């Protein structure tokens, strides 16, 4: 059985990590499937938002450590650099560079590279059952899968260092206060609320949303002049899209817009 369930809900693709007995730890097959599913979602123009969640009581606890047990027993070091290049790097980039919104729907525990996956998404929607632990330091590792880049940008350097160096659990309410997650709902409400948010994103002006996220990310390292030039170029493209015409027409006609994602 695959460790990843892929389903369509309207114009959104939902990816559910589905190894609840191992708290959705990422084994080879699940990572392969995740890379494939994210590539498919990126390439499919009919898909206009991507949600990533977990089944059972966890979102994801990162790398499957049991899978590496044999390597450790033999006294060998795992090939982490190769693994990061093969799976975690592509997954992190596919989520961040996806030309449509990506949302982590955090139903429960996230640890290690599971936190990194959530951080690679554009938005993080959580239930009160969600809790976070970077967990890398506890096993003598550095935060990886993009988290050294994403975490300080999401919560600021001071909080990022606190989370990484102290390694404490961050509970849902604290995560909201830190800006680590965007919303927290009671456990029973997450599915419905997250589905509504993802559906709203999936029926949005996809080209404009894709350019918005790309510009925000690109401009984190740009100077103002570069950012202004980037905005002008992207706005010229957005301004000639059908969704822009529809948005303005709907405004003038005093009705809700019907965006087609083009
Ligand atoms: C697991 C795991 C797990 C396998 C729970 N693997 N089975 C490294 C390598 C390469 C590149 C990418 O990056 C990384 C970084 C990483 O992601 S390293 C992994 C970082 N994650 C962790 O260190 C988390 C380890 N897990 C835990 O600390 C606990 O399981 C937590 C605190 C998350 C939950 O504790 P409990 O609620 O007490 O549950 P549990 O420990 O009993 O876990 C339930 C089952 O899940 C259990 O299996 P079992 O057969 O004994 O019932 C665990 O072995 C399994 N599991 N994490 N990462």
Short mmCIF file of C-alpha atoms and ligand atoms in Angstrom, two decimals:
data_model
loop_
_atom_site.label_atom_id
_atom_site.label_comp_id
_atom_site.label_asym_id
_atom_site.label_seq_id
_atom_site.Cartn_x
_atom_site.Cartn_y
_atom_site.Cartn_z
CA UNK A 1 0.00 0.00 0.00
CA UNK A 2 1.30 3.43 -0.90
CA UNK A 3 2.16 5.82 1.91
CA UNK A 4 0.57 8.63 -0.05
CA UNK A 5 -3.07 9.07 -0.96
CA UNK A 6 -3.81 11.46 -3.83
CA UNK A 7 -7.31 12.80 -4.40
CA UNK A 8 -8.94 15.63 -6.28
CA UNK A 9 -11.48 17.92 -4.66
CA UNK A 10 -12.73 20.29 -7.34
CA UNK A 11 -9.70 22.17 -8.67
CA UNK A 12 -7.54 21.22 -5.66
CA UNK A 13 -5.28 18.20 -5.25
CA UNK A 14 -5.13 16.78 -1.73
CA UNK A 15 -2.06 14.75 -0.81
CA UNK A 16 -2.44 12.72 2.39
CA UNK A 17 0.60 11.09 3.99
CA UNK A 18 -0.84 7.75 4.90
CA UNK A 19 1.37 5.71 7.21
CA UNK A 20 -0.46 6.44 10.47
CA UNK A 21 1.13 3.47 12.27
CA UNK A 22 4.52 5.22 11.83
CA UNK A 23 3.10 8.73 12.37
CA UNK A 24 3.53 9.30 8.62
CA UNK A 25 7.32 8.97 8.71
CA UNK A 26 8.74 9.34 5.21
CA UNK A 27 10.05 6.08 3.77
CA UNK A 28 11.53 5.73 0.29
CA UNK A 29 8.29 4.75 -1.44
CA UNK A 30 6.33 7.63 0.12
CA UNK A 31 9.01 10.14 -0.86
CA UNK A 32 9.10 8.80 -4.43
CA UNK A 33 5.30 9.07 -4.60
CA UNK A 34 5.34 12.56 -3.14
CA UNK A 35 7.85 13.81 -5.73
CA UNK A 36 5.73 12.30 -8.53
CA UNK A 37 2.45 13.65 -7.18
CA UNK A 38 3.88 17.15 -6.74
CA UNK A 39 5.33 17.13 -10.28
CA UNK A 40 1.95 16.00 -11.62
CA UNK A 41 0.16 18.75 -9.69
CA UNK A 42 2.64 21.36 -10.90
CA UNK A 43 2.20 20.33 -14.55
CA UNK A 44 -1.60 19.94 -14.51
CA UNK A 45 -3.20 23.29 -15.31
CA UNK A 46 -6.56 22.01 -14.08
CA UNK A 47 -5.06 21.74 -10.59
CA UNK A 48 -5.15 25.20 -9.02
CA UNK A 49 -4.18 24.52 -5.38
CA UNK A 50 -2.36 21.75 -3.52
CA UNK A 51 -2.99 20.66 0.07
CA UNK A 52 -0.68 18.38 2.06
CA UNK A 53 -1.95 16.66 5.19
CA UNK A 54 -1.52 13.49 7.26
CA UNK A 55 -3.78 10.63 8.31
CA UNK A 56 -4.23 9.64 11.95
CA UNK A 57 -2.74 11.61 14.83
CA UNK A 58 0.30 12.99 13.00
CA UNK A 59 1.02 15.31 10.12
CA UNK A 60 4.52 13.89 9.59
CA UNK A 61 7.46 12.99 11.85
CA UNK A 62 10.11 13.40 9.16
CA UNK A 63 12.52 10.81 7.87
CA UNK A 64 11.65 7.17 8.60
CA UNK A 65 14.43 6.35 11.04
CA UNK A 66 13.51 2.65 11.17
CA UNK A 67 14.33 2.34 7.50
CA UNK A 68 17.91 3.37 8.33
CA UNK A 69 18.21 0.96 11.28
CA UNK A 70 20.30 -1.55 9.32
CA UNK A 71 22.76 1.13 8.25
CA UNK A 72 23.23 2.32 11.83
CA UNK A 73 23.57 -1.26 13.12
CA UNK A 74 26.39 -1.81 10.64
CA UNK A 75 28.09 1.29 12.02
CA UNK A 76 27.78 3.14 8.71
CA UNK A 77 26.66 6.73 8.20
CA UNK A 78 23.51 7.11 6.10
CA UNK A 79 23.90 8.89 2.76
CA UNK A 80 22.06 12.02 3.91
CA UNK A 81 23.50 14.29 1.21
CA UNK A 82 22.29 11.92 -1.51
CA UNK A 83 18.92 11.56 0.18
CA UNK A 84 18.44 15.30 0.49
CA UNK A 85 19.33 15.72 -3.18
CA UNK A 86 17.09 12.86 -4.34
CA UNK A 87 13.96 13.58 -2.33
CA UNK A 88 13.85 16.36 0.24
CA UNK A 89 15.33 19.06 -1.98
CA UNK A 90 12.96 18.35 -4.90
CA UNK A 91 9.93 18.08 -2.56
CA UNK A 92 10.79 21.36 -0.85
CA UNK A 93 11.33 23.15 -4.19
CA UNK A 94 8.23 21.67 -5.79
CA UNK A 95 6.09 22.94 -2.90
CA UNK A 96 7.69 26.37 -2.81
CA UNK A 97 7.90 26.88 -6.58
CA UNK A 98 4.54 25.28 -7.42
CA UNK A 99 2.74 27.72 -9.78
CA UNK A 100 -0.36 27.62 -7.56
CA UNK A 101 -0.91 27.94 -3.80
CA UNK A 102 0.33 25.13 -1.52
CA UNK A 103 -1.19 24.58 1.93
CA UNK A 104 -0.04 22.36 4.79
CA UNK A 105 -3.09 21.13 6.71
CA UNK A 106 -1.62 20.26 10.09
CA UNK A 107 -3.82 17.68 11.75
CA UNK A 108 -1.34 16.59 14.45
CA UNK A 109 2.30 16.10 15.36
CA UNK A 110 5.01 17.44 13.04
CA UNK A 111 8.66 16.67 13.74
CA UNK A 112 11.99 16.89 11.92
CA UNK A 113 11.62 17.04 8.17
CA UNK A 114 7.84 16.96 8.73
CA UNK A 115 8.16 20.53 10.02
CA UNK A 116 10.35 21.33 7.00
CA UNK A 117 7.60 20.14 4.63
CA UNK A 118 5.05 22.35 6.36
CA UNK A 119 7.43 25.31 6.15
CA UNK A 120 7.93 24.78 2.41
CA UNK A 121 4.19 25.37 1.83
CA UNK A 122 2.73 28.84 1.32
CA UNK A 123 0.25 28.56 4.20
CA UNK A 124 -0.08 26.41 7.32
CA UNK A 125 -3.55 25.67 8.67
CA UNK A 126 -3.62 23.78 11.96
CA UNK A 127 -5.92 22.13 14.45
CA UNK A 128 -5.46 22.50 18.19
CA UNK A 129 -3.97 18.97 18.08
CA UNK A 130 -1.01 20.15 16.00
CA UNK A 131 2.36 20.45 17.73
CA UNK A 132 5.81 21.00 16.35
CA UNK A 133 9.32 19.93 17.21
CA UNK A 134 12.27 20.52 14.94
CA UNK A 135 13.84 17.39 16.52
CA UNK A 136 17.03 17.49 14.50
CA UNK A 137 19.31 18.55 17.36
CA UNK A 138 17.95 15.72 19.52
CA UNK A 139 19.56 13.25 17.12
CA UNK A 140 22.65 15.31 16.39
CA UNK A 141 21.56 16.70 13.03
CA UNK A 142 21.11 20.16 11.56
CA UNK A 143 17.67 21.32 10.39
CA UNK A 144 17.36 20.39 6.72
CA UNK A 145 14.89 20.11 3.85
CA UNK A 146 14.85 23.89 3.47
CA UNK A 147 14.16 24.70 7.11
CA UNK A 148 17.35 26.76 7.64
CA UNK A 149 16.04 28.98 4.82
CA UNK A 150 12.33 28.90 5.60
CA UNK A 151 12.12 28.95 9.40
CA UNK A 152 13.92 32.29 10.04
CA UNK A 153 11.90 33.83 7.22
CA UNK A 154 8.61 32.56 8.65
CA UNK A 155 9.14 33.29 12.36
CA UNK A 156 12.21 35.58 12.47
CA UNK A 157 15.77 34.73 13.48
CA UNK A 158 15.31 34.86 17.24
CA UNK A 159 12.34 32.47 17.30
CA UNK A 160 13.98 30.22 14.71
CA UNK A 161 17.07 29.89 16.88
CA UNK A 162 14.90 29.23 19.94
CA UNK A 163 12.95 26.50 18.14
CA UNK A 164 16.06 24.88 16.63
CA UNK A 165 18.52 25.14 19.52
CA UNK A 166 16.21 24.41 22.45
CA UNK A 167 14.23 21.80 20.55
CA UNK A 168 11.12 22.28 22.71
CA UNK A 169 7.67 21.34 21.51
CA UNK A 170 5.74 24.28 20.08
CA UNK A 171 2.03 23.82 20.77
CA UNK A 172 -0.63 25.04 18.31
CA UNK A 173 -1.51 28.24 20.20
CA UNK A 174 2.15 29.16 20.55
CA UNK A 175 2.74 28.34 16.87
CA UNK A 176 -0.01 30.82 15.98
CA UNK A 177 1.57 33.44 18.21
CA UNK A 178 5.00 32.84 16.59
CA UNK A 179 3.51 33.08 13.08
CA UNK A 180 4.59 29.48 12.47
CA UNK A 181 0.99 28.69 11.45
CA UNK A 182 -1.59 30.98 9.86
CA UNK A 183 -4.79 29.63 11.48
CA UNK A 184 -5.74 27.27 14.31
CA UNK A 185 -9.18 25.67 14.58
CA UNK A 186 -10.62 23.18 17.10
CA UNK A 187 -9.76 19.61 16.12
CA UNK A 188 -13.22 18.76 14.77
CA UNK A 189 -13.33 21.87 12.59
CA UNK A 190 -10.00 21.57 10.75
CA UNK A 191 -11.22 19.39 7.88
CA UNK A 192 -14.16 21.63 7.00
CA UNK A 193 -12.36 24.94 7.50
CA UNK A 194 -9.23 23.84 5.64
CA UNK A 195 -11.32 22.42 2.77
CA UNK A 196 -13.10 25.77 2.45
CA UNK A 197 -9.83 27.71 2.48
CA UNK A 198 -8.19 25.40 -0.07
CA UNK A 199 -11.30 25.52 -2.28
CA UNK A 200 -11.25 29.33 -2.15
CA UNK A 201 -7.60 29.33 -3.24
CA UNK A 202 -8.34 26.78 -5.98
CA UNK A 203 -11.02 29.02 -7.48
CA UNK A 204 -8.85 32.14 -7.29
CA UNK A 205 -6.98 33.95 -10.08
CA UNK A 206 -4.29 31.26 -10.24
CA UNK A 207 -1.82 33.09 -12.49
CA UNK A 208 -1.86 36.16 -10.25
CA UNK A 209 -1.54 34.01 -7.09
CA UNK A 210 1.35 32.05 -8.61
CA UNK A 211 3.16 35.24 -9.55
CA UNK A 212 2.49 36.74 -6.13
CA UNK A 213 4.14 33.85 -4.29
CA UNK A 214 7.06 33.74 -6.73
CA UNK A 215 7.63 37.51 -6.36
CA UNK A 216 7.51 37.37 -2.56
CA UNK A 217 10.07 34.58 -2.50
CA UNK A 218 12.31 36.11 -5.18
CA UNK A 219 12.22 39.53 -3.57
CA UNK A 220 13.31 38.32 -0.14
CA UNK A 221 16.85 38.63 -1.44
CA UNK A 222 16.31 41.54 -3.84
CA UNK A 223 16.83 45.27 -3.42
CA UNK A 224 13.89 47.67 -3.83
CA UNK A 225 14.79 48.60 -7.41
CA UNK A 226 14.94 44.92 -8.36
CA UNK A 227 11.61 44.24 -6.64
CA UNK A 228 9.93 47.17 -8.41
CA UNK A 229 11.22 45.95 -11.78
CA UNK A 230 10.05 42.40 -11.02
CA UNK A 231 6.59 43.66 -10.04
CA UNK A 232 6.26 45.71 -13.24
CA UNK A 233 7.11 42.70 -15.42
CA UNK A 234 4.75 40.36 -13.55
CA UNK A 235 1.95 42.93 -13.45
CA UNK A 236 2.13 43.38 -17.21
CA UNK A 237 1.46 39.63 -17.55
CA UNK A 238 -1.26 39.57 -14.84
CA UNK A 239 -2.90 42.64 -16.36
CA UNK A 240 -3.36 40.87 -19.68
CA UNK A 241 -4.91 37.71 -18.15
CA UNK A 242 -8.55 36.73 -18.58
CA UNK A 243 -8.93 36.54 -14.80
CA UNK A 244 -7.94 40.21 -14.47
CA UNK A 245 -10.57 41.22 -17.02
CA UNK A 246 -13.11 39.03 -15.20
CA UNK A 247 -12.17 40.50 -11.81
CA UNK A 248 -12.60 44.08 -12.95
CA UNK A 249 -15.78 43.30 -14.92
CA UNK A 250 -17.26 41.56 -11.86
CA UNK A 251 -16.39 44.59 -9.71
CA UNK A 252 -18.03 46.99 -12.16
CA UNK A 253 -21.08 44.73 -12.46
CA UNK A 254 -21.27 44.36 -8.65
CA UNK A 255 -21.13 40.53 -8.70
CA UNK A 256 -18.62 37.92 -7.43
CA UNK A 257 -15.87 37.03 -9.95
CA UNK A 258 -15.70 33.63 -11.67
CA UNK A 259 -11.98 33.03 -12.08
CA UNK A 260 -10.80 30.38 -14.56
CA UNK A 261 -7.14 30.31 -13.49
CA UNK A 262 -5.85 31.77 -16.76
C1 LIG B 1 8.70 6.52 13.63
C2 LIG B 1 9.24 7.81 13.59
C3 LIG B 1 10.26 8.06 12.64
C4 LIG B 1 10.06 5.86 11.94
C5 LIG B 1 7.76 7.77 15.14
N1 LIG B 1 10.63 7.05 11.85
N2 LIG B 1 9.10 5.55 12.82
C6 LIG B 1 17.05 13.00 8.29
C7 LIG B 1 17.53 12.17 7.25
C8 LIG B 1 17.68 12.58 5.92
C9 LIG B 1 17.22 13.62 5.39
C10 LIG B 1 16.13 14.36 5.85
O1 LIG B 1 16.08 14.81 7.15
C11 LIG B 1 16.30 14.08 8.20
C12 LIG B 1 15.73 14.66 9.36
C13 LIG B 1 14.61 13.91 10.00
O2 LIG B 1 13.47 14.09 9.66
S1 LIG B 1 15.10 12.79 11.13
C14 LIG B 1 13.60 12.30 11.92
C15 LIG B 1 13.17 13.37 12.81
N3 LIG B 1 12.05 12.94 13.58
C16 LIG B 1 12.16 12.50 14.81
O3 LIG B 1 13.23 12.44 15.39
C17 LIG B 1 10.86 12.11 15.48
C18 LIG B 1 10.99 10.77 16.12
N4 LIG B 1 9.76 10.45 16.81
C19 LIG B 1 9.46 10.84 18.04
O4 LIG B 1 10.23 11.53 18.69
C20 LIG B 1 8.16 10.40 18.60
O5 LIG B 1 7.66 9.36 17.83
C21 LIG B 1 7.13 11.52 18.70
C22 LIG B 1 7.54 12.50 19.82
C23 LIG B 1 6.98 12.27 17.37
C24 LIG B 1 5.74 10.93 19.05
O6 LIG B 1 5.86 10.20 20.25
P1 LIG B 1 4.68 9.22 20.71
O7 LIG B 1 3.39 9.94 20.61
O8 LIG B 1 5.08 8.67 22.03
O9 LIG B 1 4.63 8.05 19.61
P2 LIG B 1 5.70 6.86 19.39
O10 LIG B 1 7.08 7.35 19.61
O11 LIG B 1 5.24 5.68 20.15
O12 LIG B 1 5.54 6.62 17.81
C25 LIG B 1 4.47 5.82 17.27
C26 LIG B 1 5.06 4.93 16.21
O13 LIG B 1 5.63 5.76 15.17
C27 LIG B 1 6.21 4.10 16.77
O14 LIG B 1 6.19 2.85 16.11
P3 LIG B 1 5.85 1.50 16.94
O15 LIG B 1 5.97 0.40 15.91
O16 LIG B 1 6.87 1.42 18.03
O17 LIG B 1 4.46 1.70 17.46
C28 LIG B 1 7.43 4.86 16.33
O18 LIG B 1 8.57 4.07 16.20
C29 LIG B 1 6.98 5.39 14.98
N5 LIG B 1 7.78 6.54 14.61
N6 LIG B 1 8.65 8.56 14.55
N7 LIG B 1 10.81 9.28 12.48
#
